[in-house]
Amino acid sequence: MNKYNKNLFRLQLVSIYFFTLIAVFFVFRVALFCLNYEFFSQLSKTKVLYSFLHGLRFDVFVISVLCGIFLFLINVPIRSKIFLKINCTFLNISVLIVALLLTGDVINFKFFNKHLTTEVLLAKNHVSYFFSLAFKDYLFVTLTIILFFCFLFYFSFKYIDKNYHSFTKNIALEVFISFLIGFILIVFARGGFQDRILSIIDAYYQNKVSGELQLNGVFTSLKSISAQILPNDINISYQDALSVLRDNLLDKNEEIFVDKNKKYPLMRQRIKFNVNGQGYNLVIVLLESWQKDYIDSFAGTNYDVTPNFDKIAKESIIFDKFYANGQRSIMGLMSVFLSVPYVKGMVYFGDGLENCGQMRLPVMLAKNGYDNIFVQGDKRESDNAIAIANYLGFKEAYGKQDIPLYHNYLKINKGYDIEGMDFFFKKIKKLKSPFLAFYFTTTTHIPYAKTILKSLEKYQQDGTEKTGYLNRLYYSDYALGEFFKKAKKEQWFDKTIFIMLSDHQAYGVGGLNGVFEKTKVGKTFKIPAIIYCPKLFKAQRNIELASQVDIVPTIIDILNIRTPYSSLGKSLFSKTKSRFIFLSYEGEQIYLINNNGVFSYDWKDYKNHSFKRDELTRDELLLFSIEKVIYSLMSEDRWYDSKILN
């Protein structure tokens, strides 16, 4: 090696390790693809290539997080062979760990069609089993990895002994290279230059299958473990909790779906239907921060800012006791589409929850012949919505960047519902019936103070949040009215069910500041919800308890879907007398509401409090059982058998 190359041998050593790790990830991604070819066969050659290339983003993230510090230290101008060899030792061990985890990931995926997550933490409890597996069932793979590990040790030490050069006249160059490598590793450890750090959901911008090929088990394990929060300590056995929940959950027209391994205890199947809406189209509109206090058809007020919605409500089923299961939009999406509320200890939807088996409504309906589309008025990246939509199985997903504007607006961070709902309508016209179409409004998102379109200013702007909110609500209602004006002229309209509900209460002008609801839990969680389809349902006011997690069971009931599903909700048309709803305020405060009243528990106030099963009333026992079972099933990937939808 010439003198110039000797001065840069540290950089060359970093490059060797970096590309060795890239090669390791590539080999295991090829193995993942080949051993699960049937699963990935729906991808075109172009999408396979896309998945391999975009998978590099997740690979270099792992390399930077696990090995970045050692790759950086190799280039620090410290004149010591031993220092270099120590760093190489850690790098070699890191390569071994990555290879072993990727091996386990490929095997895991072959059986469960999912990557590793927090279950890697359980490996220490099954050491003898994994040794047996490694040196019996997968002996060739194990020996190959060990030999490669030994070779890497030999090569790295030999390379250092041969090329080490302690003297350089250009110390400034080495310092510059060190800082450059550090900067690159930091960028890789973020996943790029975007606003937020790379997450599991970012793999699903094409679709779920492409996403699984992009991901690797080391990345999903790191992200799931880092996002994990300790669950609340509930002193009830899992079996007792499961028994209590099943007794309260099952409808008389449903039966438990018993899978071969009895792994999914809450999966159930409808055997009789309360409504005959088979073959009807379905439009779901999730209303951003729509507050009951200002909707005349719900509150009996005279604000007159929702005339179009109120007109539709008169011909709809109005649900007067309908609740959001959480307090954020992402929780609303999770409850509406996955039919499960958030409990402490779960990772959030978009942060790793999708790596557990989930019941994906768009896929379920697609298997029953439904076309679909997803549009949100906000930016594509907001709440990872487009990636979530692709994960859920929507064939097309659009956001603010895709929607052309034709009004001269005051600029806001969120989107504009007039253009959004017009775009949504035009996309629906291209769908084949039956279809599922989803739109998430956006203009009523906080902050509200400024009027965005003077021609739709209902109340003179005075700089207050309330006046601003009323004008935003009036604007969004106008968008809704224009949508229905056009939709009613379409052939598909009469055979379409419209479900409209809010994602959560409005901050600042709603919640505890609201005046219509009289109780704290009502002020915090109650939201407007209607089902509109004059050809199928008579207008009425429904006073049964209901929440967002009831949407999926209701859709399954209306559309006569026999596919097994998991849910904490019940059909809104079920005649059951044992209705209950579970609400969660960031997992810290939990509530159960049933015909006996409201039962709550604040974990912040009672962190050192322990209770025994015998000390609890039946309703308190149900409250804690819900949280216990949801966390247990989600953390152990036993909520839903996703293979049913493959």
XYZ file of C-alpha atoms in Angstrom:
646
model
C 0.000 0.000 0.000
C 1.416 3.394 -0.984
C 1.873 6.222 1.478
C -1.331 8.025 0.407
C -3.414 4.882 0.856
C -1.799 4.183 4.223
C -2.895 7.616 5.392
C -6.478 6.699 4.463
C -6.471 3.077 5.601
C -8.818 3.917 8.511
C -11.397 5.179 6.021
C -10.899 2.020 3.981
C -11.405 -0.104 7.101
C -14.685 1.709 7.836
C -15.777 1.141 4.231
C -14.998 -2.577 4.457
C -17.163 -2.987 7.571
C -19.950 -0.822 6.214
C -20.267 -2.702 2.932
C -19.810 -6.053 4.670
C -22.867 -5.259 6.764
C -24.771 -4.072 3.686
C -23.921 -7.405 2.053
C -25.157 -9.307 5.133
C -28.494 -7.480 5.020
C -28.751 -8.101 1.279
C -28.132 -11.840 1.640
C -30.793 -12.174 4.325
C -33.277 -10.057 2.343
C -32.763 -12.427 -0.604
C -33.327 -15.361 1.773
C -36.477 -13.691 3.117
C -37.794 -13.214 -0.406
C -36.971 -16.734 -1.610
C -38.241 -18.587 1.465
C -41.466 -16.581 1.446
C -41.917 -16.306 -2.299
C -45.645 -17.020 -2.135
C -46.137 -14.102 0.251
C -44.126 -11.704 -1.947
C -45.318 -13.068 -5.315
C -47.902 -10.291 -5.734
C -45.061 -7.763 -6.121
C -44.009 -6.933 -9.664
C -40.331 -7.072 -10.590
C -40.223 -3.274 -10.385
C -41.680 -3.272 -6.859
C -39.292 -6.013 -5.760
C -36.384 -3.881 -6.966
C -37.956 -0.842 -5.273
C -38.263 -2.791 -2.012
C -34.637 -3.941 -2.113
C -33.377 -0.429 -2.813
C -35.573 1.246 -0.189
C -34.683 -1.498 2.255
C -31.177 -0.009 2.303
C -32.611 2.910 4.245
C -33.566 0.603 7.110
C -30.297 -1.323 6.851
C -28.054 1.730 7.164
C -30.194 2.911 10.089
C -29.307 -0.307 11.945
C -25.648 -0.046 10.945
C -25.457 3.522 12.245
C -27.288 2.798 15.503
C -25.516 -0.463 16.368
C -22.091 0.153 14.876
C -21.884 3.905 14.325
C -19.852 4.726 17.408
C -17.186 2.132 16.532
C -17.065 3.171 12.858
C -16.564 6.745 14.005
C -13.876 5.877 16.569
C -11.824 3.982 13.967
C -11.307 7.326 12.206
C -10.416 9.302 15.310
C -6.673 10.014 14.906
C -5.516 8.066 17.955
C -2.164 6.411 17.285
C -2.753 2.922 18.649
C -3.127 -0.478 16.991
C -4.783 -1.837 20.125
C -7.396 0.936 20.015
C -8.245 -0.008 16.433
C -8.426 -3.716 17.237
C -10.727 -3.098 20.193
C -13.119 -1.206 17.921
C -12.902 -3.947 15.313
C -13.696 -6.535 17.972
C -16.901 -4.725 18.854
C -17.733 -4.404 15.162
C -17.166 -8.109 14.591
C -19.447 -8.961 17.517
C -22.030 -6.550 16.085
C -21.895 -8.313 12.720
C -22.421 -11.641 14.506
C -25.421 -10.292 16.440
C -26.943 -8.841 13.261
C -26.490 -12.132 11.390
C -28.044 -14.167 14.212
C -30.998 -11.798 14.560
C -31.579 -11.789 10.812
C -31.509 -15.586 10.807
C -34.134 -15.660 13.527
C -36.136 -13.038 11.657
C -36.227 -15.032 8.412
C -37.310 -18.162 10.303
C -39.933 -16.200 12.256
C -41.310 -14.654 9.074
C -41.655 -18.031 7.404
C -43.997 -19.176 10.182
C -45.834 -15.963 11.099
C -45.445 -13.576 8.130
C -44.062 -10.893 10.430
C -40.703 -9.530 11.514
C -39.268 -9.816 14.999
C -40.225 -7.172 17.543
C -40.097 -7.201 21.338
C -40.137 -11.004 21.449
C -36.331 -10.947 21.116
C -36.322 -9.901 24.793
C -37.801 -13.285 25.658
C -34.879 -15.190 24.108
C -33.007 -15.273 27.432
C -35.807 -17.460 28.818
C -35.377 -20.055 26.075
C -31.603 -20.328 25.634
C -31.529 -24.147 25.565
C -34.292 -24.247 22.949
C -32.478 -21.817 20.658
C -29.196 -23.712 21.039
C -30.997 -26.886 20.042
C -32.571 -25.119 17.079
C -29.248 -23.633 15.957
C -27.143 -26.791 16.193
C -29.747 -29.285 14.999
C -32.374 -27.832 12.681
C -30.194 -25.034 11.279
C -26.686 -26.421 11.754
C -25.426 -25.411 8.296
C -26.573 -21.803 8.735
C -25.083 -21.643 12.245
C -21.710 -23.010 11.132
C -21.625 -20.620 8.167
C -22.194 -17.641 10.464
C -19.548 -18.836 12.950
C -16.990 -19.378 10.176
C -17.740 -15.968 8.730
C -17.353 -14.426 12.195
C -13.951 -16.100 12.677
C -12.820 -15.009 9.220
C -13.855 -11.434 9.978
C -11.710 -11.442 13.128
C -8.725 -12.840 11.245
C -9.118 -10.480 8.294
C -9.614 -7.299 10.354
C -6.617 -7.927 12.617
C -4.446 -8.951 9.678
C -5.523 -5.876 7.750
C -4.595 -3.582 10.654
C -1.198 -5.264 11.165
C -0.387 -4.953 7.486
C -1.614 -1.435 6.780
C -1.400 0.420 10.085
C 0.427 3.704 9.650
C 0.706 5.900 12.735
C 2.350 8.913 11.133
C 0.647 11.457 8.881
C 1.509 14.988 7.921
C -2.131 15.802 7.241
C -3.854 15.662 10.616
C -6.445 18.184 9.361
C -7.576 15.702 6.694
C -8.083 12.952 9.274
C -10.085 15.281 11.537
C -12.213 16.358 8.566
C -12.849 12.728 7.587
C -13.791 11.896 11.183
C -16.358 14.684 11.332
C -17.684 13.808 7.868
C -18.190 10.168 8.865
C -19.843 11.293 12.097
C -22.242 13.546 10.183
C -23.122 10.803 7.684
C -23.756 8.300 10.478
C -26.062 10.753 12.273
C -28.049 11.261 9.058
C -28.269 7.487 8.550
C -29.352 7.035 12.179
C -32.280 9.387 11.522
C -33.175 7.671 8.265
C -32.501 10.790 6.204
C -33.154 14.530 6.362
C -36.903 14.327 7.062
C -38.526 15.969 10.101
C -38.762 12.818 12.199
C -36.673 9.699 12.764
C -37.331 6.718 10.514
C -40.070 4.414 11.789
C -41.537 1.020 10.916
C -44.579 2.572 9.253
C -42.314 4.356 6.735
C -41.802 1.022 4.997
C -45.468 0.873 3.998
C -45.638 3.835 1.606
C -46.121 1.398 -1.296
C -48.128 -1.336 0.402
C -47.821 -3.825 3.242
C -46.141 -6.592 1.220
C -43.506 -4.237 -0.173
C -43.012 -2.895 3.340
C -42.288 -6.325 4.787
C -39.574 -6.851 2.169
C -38.013 -3.469 2.945
C -37.901 -4.070 6.683
C -35.444 -6.240 8.557
C -35.861 -7.884 11.945
C -33.057 -5.934 13.605
C -34.696 -2.623 12.726
C -38.185 -3.725 13.817
C -36.774 -5.105 17.078
C -34.839 -1.918 17.847
C -37.812 0.323 17.098
C -40.332 -1.810 18.990
C -38.132 -2.132 22.066
C -37.264 1.578 22.123
C -40.951 2.529 21.781
C -42.061 0.128 24.475
C -43.571 1.590 27.631
C -44.050 -0.458 30.762
C -47.704 -1.453 31.123
C -49.759 -0.660 34.179
C -49.325 -3.283 36.878
C -52.694 -5.037 37.046
C -52.972 -7.633 39.761
C -55.338 -9.965 37.888
C -54.355 -13.163 36.121
C -54.548 -13.128 32.350
C -56.929 -16.106 32.267
C -59.332 -14.481 34.726
C -59.235 -11.227 32.763
C -59.841 -13.037 29.453
C -62.806 -14.931 30.890
C -64.380 -11.714 32.198
C -63.897 -9.866 28.912
C -65.240 -12.657 26.704
C -68.349 -12.978 28.864
C -69.088 -9.284 28.299
C -67.987 -9.001 24.676
C -69.564 -11.796 22.672
C -72.822 -11.076 20.852
C -75.491 -13.790 20.738
C -75.254 -13.731 16.913
C -71.499 -14.345 17.013
C -69.250 -17.219 17.919
C -65.613 -17.457 18.925
C -63.463 -18.353 15.936
C -61.271 -21.209 17.140
C -57.980 -21.250 15.242
C -55.948 -24.434 15.026
C -53.516 -23.446 17.790
C -56.070 -21.533 19.885
C -53.664 -18.606 19.820
C -56.184 -15.821 19.169
C -58.814 -15.955 21.928
C -60.750 -12.817 20.948
C -61.210 -13.601 17.270
C -64.869 -14.016 16.498
C -67.178 -14.512 13.561
C -70.694 -13.280 12.879
C -73.158 -16.078 12.114
C -76.317 -13.968 11.886
C -76.786 -10.377 10.731
C -79.024 -7.604 12.001
C -79.029 -5.601 8.749
C -79.068 -6.674 5.112
C -76.712 -4.213 3.476
C -74.742 -6.778 1.492
C -73.101 -5.208 -1.536
C -73.646 -1.607 -0.392
C -70.877 0.938 -0.872
C -69.330 2.477 2.225
C -68.062 6.031 2.725
C -66.419 6.932 6.046
C -65.750 10.586 6.825
C -63.609 11.230 9.891
C -64.307 14.794 11.030
C -61.286 16.557 12.485
C -62.137 18.019 15.928
C -65.874 18.400 15.305
C -67.351 19.447 18.636
C -70.936 18.563 19.655
C -71.399 21.926 21.431
C -71.539 23.774 18.100
C -73.529 21.260 16.023
C -77.174 22.260 16.234
C -78.546 18.795 15.416
C -76.742 17.405 18.452
C -76.711 20.245 20.976
C -79.996 21.941 20.086
C -78.139 25.234 19.687
C -78.510 27.953 17.046
C -74.967 28.552 15.853
C -76.020 27.621 12.300
C -72.458 26.693 11.307
C -73.300 23.116 10.279
C -76.494 23.491 8.173
C -75.497 20.789 5.682
C -74.481 18.273 8.306
C -77.664 19.036 10.281
C -79.798 18.484 7.199
C -78.171 15.092 6.617
C -78.486 14.239 10.320
C -82.288 14.672 10.124
C -82.363 11.710 7.730
C -79.765 9.679 9.644
C -79.300 7.565 12.718
C -77.896 10.003 15.279
C -75.853 8.452 18.079
C -76.269 10.652 21.142
C -73.984 8.618 23.403
C -71.035 8.108 21.093
C -67.474 8.431 22.429
C -63.955 8.748 21.059
C -61.783 6.026 22.623
C -58.800 8.357 22.927
C -57.756 11.977 22.641
C -55.653 12.131 19.480
C -56.211 11.639 15.761
C -53.905 8.622 15.591
C -55.977 6.979 18.339
C -59.107 7.732 16.338
C -57.624 6.061 13.257
C -56.549 3.099 15.374
C -59.989 2.686 16.949
C -61.910 3.102 13.682
C -59.773 0.799 11.532
C -58.208 -1.671 13.976
C -61.163 -1.626 16.409
C -58.904 -1.469 19.449
C -58.245 1.397 21.902
C -54.851 2.411 23.221
C -53.714 1.017 26.564
C -50.471 1.820 28.324
C -47.603 -0.395 27.209
C -48.756 -0.662 23.606
C -46.752 1.077 20.921
C -48.776 3.564 18.907
C -50.238 2.948 15.481
C -47.511 4.123 13.115
C -44.730 3.463 15.638
C -44.718 -0.351 15.564
C -48.233 -1.557 16.396
C -48.616 -2.472 12.733
C -45.921 -5.123 13.126
C -48.361 -7.166 15.221
C -51.117 -9.084 13.490
C -53.953 -6.627 12.884
C -57.399 -6.900 11.377
C -57.167 -4.585 8.361
C -60.670 -3.541 7.300
C -59.792 -2.463 3.706
C -58.133 -5.841 3.059
C -61.063 -7.685 4.624
C -63.515 -5.833 2.387
C -61.267 -6.229 -0.664
C -61.472 -9.986 -0.181
C -65.227 -9.527 -0.375
C -65.003 -7.674 -3.687
C -64.607 -4.065 -2.520
C -62.577 -1.424 -4.311
C -61.175 1.331 -2.073
C -59.544 4.729 -1.715
C -58.086 6.856 1.117
C -57.829 10.654 1.082
C -56.866 13.019 3.875
C -56.921 16.786 3.567
C -53.759 17.163 5.633
C -50.201 16.541 4.442
C -49.320 13.027 3.367
C -46.819 12.653 6.223
C -49.153 13.919 8.944
C -49.658 11.100 11.484
C -47.946 8.836 8.917
C -51.425 8.643 7.383
C -50.475 7.627 3.839
C -48.110 4.913 5.064
C -50.824 3.737 7.474
C -53.364 3.700 4.631
C -51.073 1.564 2.495
C -50.452 -0.760 5.433
C -54.209 -1.076 5.984
C -54.639 -2.155 2.386
C -55.974 0.914 0.590
C -55.067 0.671 -3.088
C -54.755 4.433 -3.478
C -53.904 7.008 -0.804
C -53.664 10.782 -1.198
C -52.868 13.827 0.919
C -52.624 17.607 0.733
C -49.753 17.563 -1.759
C -51.947 15.703 -4.278
C -54.941 18.052 -4.054
C -55.022 21.083 -6.395
C -56.293 24.377 -4.927
C -58.656 26.765 -6.710
C -59.388 29.322 -3.965
C -57.176 32.149 -2.751
C -56.734 31.074 0.881
C -55.030 32.388 3.929
C -52.124 29.967 4.206
C -52.405 27.428 7.018
C -50.308 24.432 7.961
C -53.205 22.019 7.436
C -55.275 21.426 4.307
C -58.466 22.783 2.759
C -61.609 20.683 2.830
C -63.459 22.238 -0.128
C -60.759 21.100 -2.533
C -60.134 17.960 -0.479
C -63.717 16.734 -0.636
C -63.999 17.676 -4.316
C -60.856 15.637 -4.996
C -62.348 12.817 -2.911
C -65.588 12.908 -4.918
C -63.740 12.731 -8.252
C -61.723 9.748 -7.026
C -64.881 7.943 -5.857
C -66.363 8.315 -9.345
C -63.520 6.175 -10.687
C -64.096 3.320 -8.225
C -65.923 0.144 -9.051
C -68.877 -0.763 -6.850
C -68.952 -1.964 -4.200
C -66.323 0.305 -2.697
C -64.898 1.613 0.569
C -63.947 5.298 0.473
C -62.401 7.184 3.390
C -61.859 10.911 3.842
C -60.236 12.619 6.839
C -61.123 16.331 7.073
C -58.490 18.788 8.217
C -59.460 22.484 8.194
C -60.988 22.347 11.695
C -57.643 21.443 13.250
C -56.254 23.781 15.911
C -55.258 26.705 15.748
C -58.564 28.247 14.692
C -58.241 32.005 15.214
C -57.969 33.219 11.599
C -60.595 32.986 8.855
C -59.122 31.195 5.836
C -61.750 32.222 3.248
C -63.560 35.562 3.663
C -66.576 34.510 1.581
C -67.297 31.726 4.116
C -66.888 33.814 7.254
C -70.074 33.183 9.245
C -69.037 35.275 12.233
C -66.970 38.452 12.061
C -63.421 37.620 12.949
C -62.440 38.923 16.376
C -59.190 37.016 16.944
C -60.687 34.537 19.425
C -60.353 30.792 19.073
C -64.097 30.254 19.398
C -65.042 32.597 16.549
C -62.251 31.181 14.421
C -63.437 27.650 15.155
C -67.043 28.470 14.237
C -65.880 29.879 10.903
C -63.668 26.844 10.236
C -66.605 24.567 11.079
C -68.843 26.544 8.731
C -66.225 26.222 5.985
C -65.863 22.443 6.449
C -69.615 21.987 6.581
C -69.884 23.864 3.284
C -67.346 21.427 1.798
C -69.454 18.536 3.089
C -72.587 20.061 1.563
C -70.949 20.485 -1.841
C -69.799 16.881 -1.725
C -73.312 15.570 -1.011
C -74.872 17.896 -3.598
C -72.750 16.192 -6.277
C -72.938 12.700 -4.757
C -76.762 12.665 -4.781
C -76.692 12.917 -8.580
C -74.576 9.767 -8.899
C -75.955 6.317 -9.619
C -74.048 4.816 -6.677
C -75.510 7.215 -4.097
C -78.692 5.315 -3.195
C -76.721 2.185 -2.451
C -74.083 3.870 -0.294
C -73.808 3.959 3.500
C -72.209 7.104 4.917
C -70.628 6.930 8.366
C -69.541 10.301 9.733
C -67.876 10.758 13.110
C -65.300 12.931 14.804
C -61.767 11.782 15.623
C -61.813 13.532 19.027
C -63.093 16.661 20.755
C -61.913 20.117 19.755
C -59.045 21.439 21.836
C -59.450 24.861 23.403
C -63.089 25.387 22.388
C -64.261 21.929 23.416
C -63.302 19.265 25.912
C -63.506 20.612 29.450
C -64.343 24.039 28.000
C -67.501 22.668 26.405
C -70.883 23.440 27.951
C -73.253 20.931 26.307
C -71.959 17.837 28.112
C -72.259 18.044 31.889
C -69.814 15.355 33.073
C -66.023 15.370 32.868
C -65.917 12.154 30.859
C -68.629 13.444 28.506
C -66.787 16.716 27.964
C -63.529 14.856 27.335
C -64.635 12.012 25.081
C -68.153 12.459 23.608
C -68.231 13.139 19.872
C -70.831 13.433 17.086
C -71.540 10.341 14.973
C -74.207 9.507 12.386
C -74.991 6.749 9.880
C -76.749 8.004 6.758
C -78.416 5.783 4.157
C -82.128 6.639 3.666
C -82.709 3.570 1.494
C -81.557 1.270 4.293
C -82.122 3.059 7.600
C -84.937 5.164 9.012
C -84.008 8.411 10.715
C -83.821 8.003 14.474
C -81.911 9.007 17.594
C -79.969 6.145 19.138
C -79.256 6.482 22.862
C -77.237 3.279 23.286
C -73.632 3.529 24.451
C -71.211 3.440 21.522
C -67.630 4.317 20.618
C -65.201 4.325 17.698
C -64.221 0.666 18.209
C -67.837 -0.268 17.370
C -67.402 0.903 13.760
C -65.743 -2.256 12.414
C -68.245 -4.701 13.999
C -71.044 -2.461 12.679
C -69.647 -2.497 9.144
C -69.236 -6.276 9.283
C -72.851 -6.585 10.458
C -74.296 -4.210 7.833
C -72.341 -5.610 4.881
C -72.859 -9.243 5.959
C -69.148 -10.067 6.146
C -68.379 -13.530 7.505
C -64.601 -13.081 7.765
C -63.355 -13.584 11.359
C -62.351 -10.411 13.147
C -61.056 -9.126 16.494
C -62.536 -6.093 18.180
C -63.278 -4.535 21.528
C -66.526 -3.227 20.082
C -69.978 -4.483 19.144
C -72.264 -3.810 16.222
C -74.342 -0.695 16.767
C -77.323 -2.740 15.563
C -76.800 -5.547 18.043
C -79.629 -6.060 20.523
C -77.213 -6.930 23.325
C -77.955 -5.532 26.786
C -74.370 -5.737 28.027
C -72.963 -2.716 26.205
C -69.825 -1.085 27.551
C -67.207 1.317 26.286
C -63.564 1.647 27.298
C -61.831 5.027 27.147
C -58.185 5.873 27.622
C -56.524 9.214 28.263
C -52.965 8.468 27.070
C -53.120 5.203 29.028
C -52.831 7.016 32.363
C -56.546 7.496 33.020
C -58.938 4.728 32.011
C -62.721 4.672 32.036
C -65.456 2.084 31.690
C -68.988 3.221 30.936
C -71.918 0.816 30.997
C -75.527 0.815 32.128
C -74.358 0.847 35.751
C -72.492 4.125 35.371
C -68.940 5.414 34.904
C -65.949 3.667 36.486
C -62.507 5.214 36.275
C -58.971 4.728 37.483
C -56.078 7.175 37.431
C -52.767 5.316 37.405
C -50.822 8.475 38.231
C -52.700 8.861 41.497
C -52.413 5.208 42.490
C -48.967 4.070 41.362
C -48.276 2.356 44.663
C -51.800 1.073 45.091
C -52.377 -2.666 44.760
C -55.757 -4.322 44.710
C -56.985 -7.878 44.808
C -59.539 -9.434 42.523
C -61.955 -10.057 45.397
C -61.888 -6.370 46.319
C -63.233 -5.257 42.933
C -66.828 -4.848 41.830
C -67.868 -6.605 38.600
C -67.577 -3.332 36.687
C -64.146 -2.492 38.088
C -63.013 -6.020 37.269
C -64.151 -5.547 33.651
C -62.301 -2.210 33.438
C -58.977 -3.751 34.481
C -59.598 -6.959 32.515
C -59.925 -4.990 29.275
C -56.570 -3.303 29.777
C -54.868 -6.531 30.869
C -56.115 -8.572 27.909
C -55.473 -5.952 25.217
C -51.899 -5.395 26.356
C -51.216 -9.125 26.710
C -52.586 -10.053 23.295
C -50.907 -7.153 21.499
C -47.514 -7.659 23.142
C -47.609 -11.390 22.377
C -48.979 -10.907 18.830
C -52.152 -12.801 19.631
C -54.734 -10.160 18.774
C -55.519 -11.295 15.230
C -54.298 -13.970 12.840
C -53.218 -11.824 9.895
C -52.794 -14.928 7.711
C -56.578 -14.979 7.357
C -56.274 -11.858 5.212
C -53.251 -13.001 3.153
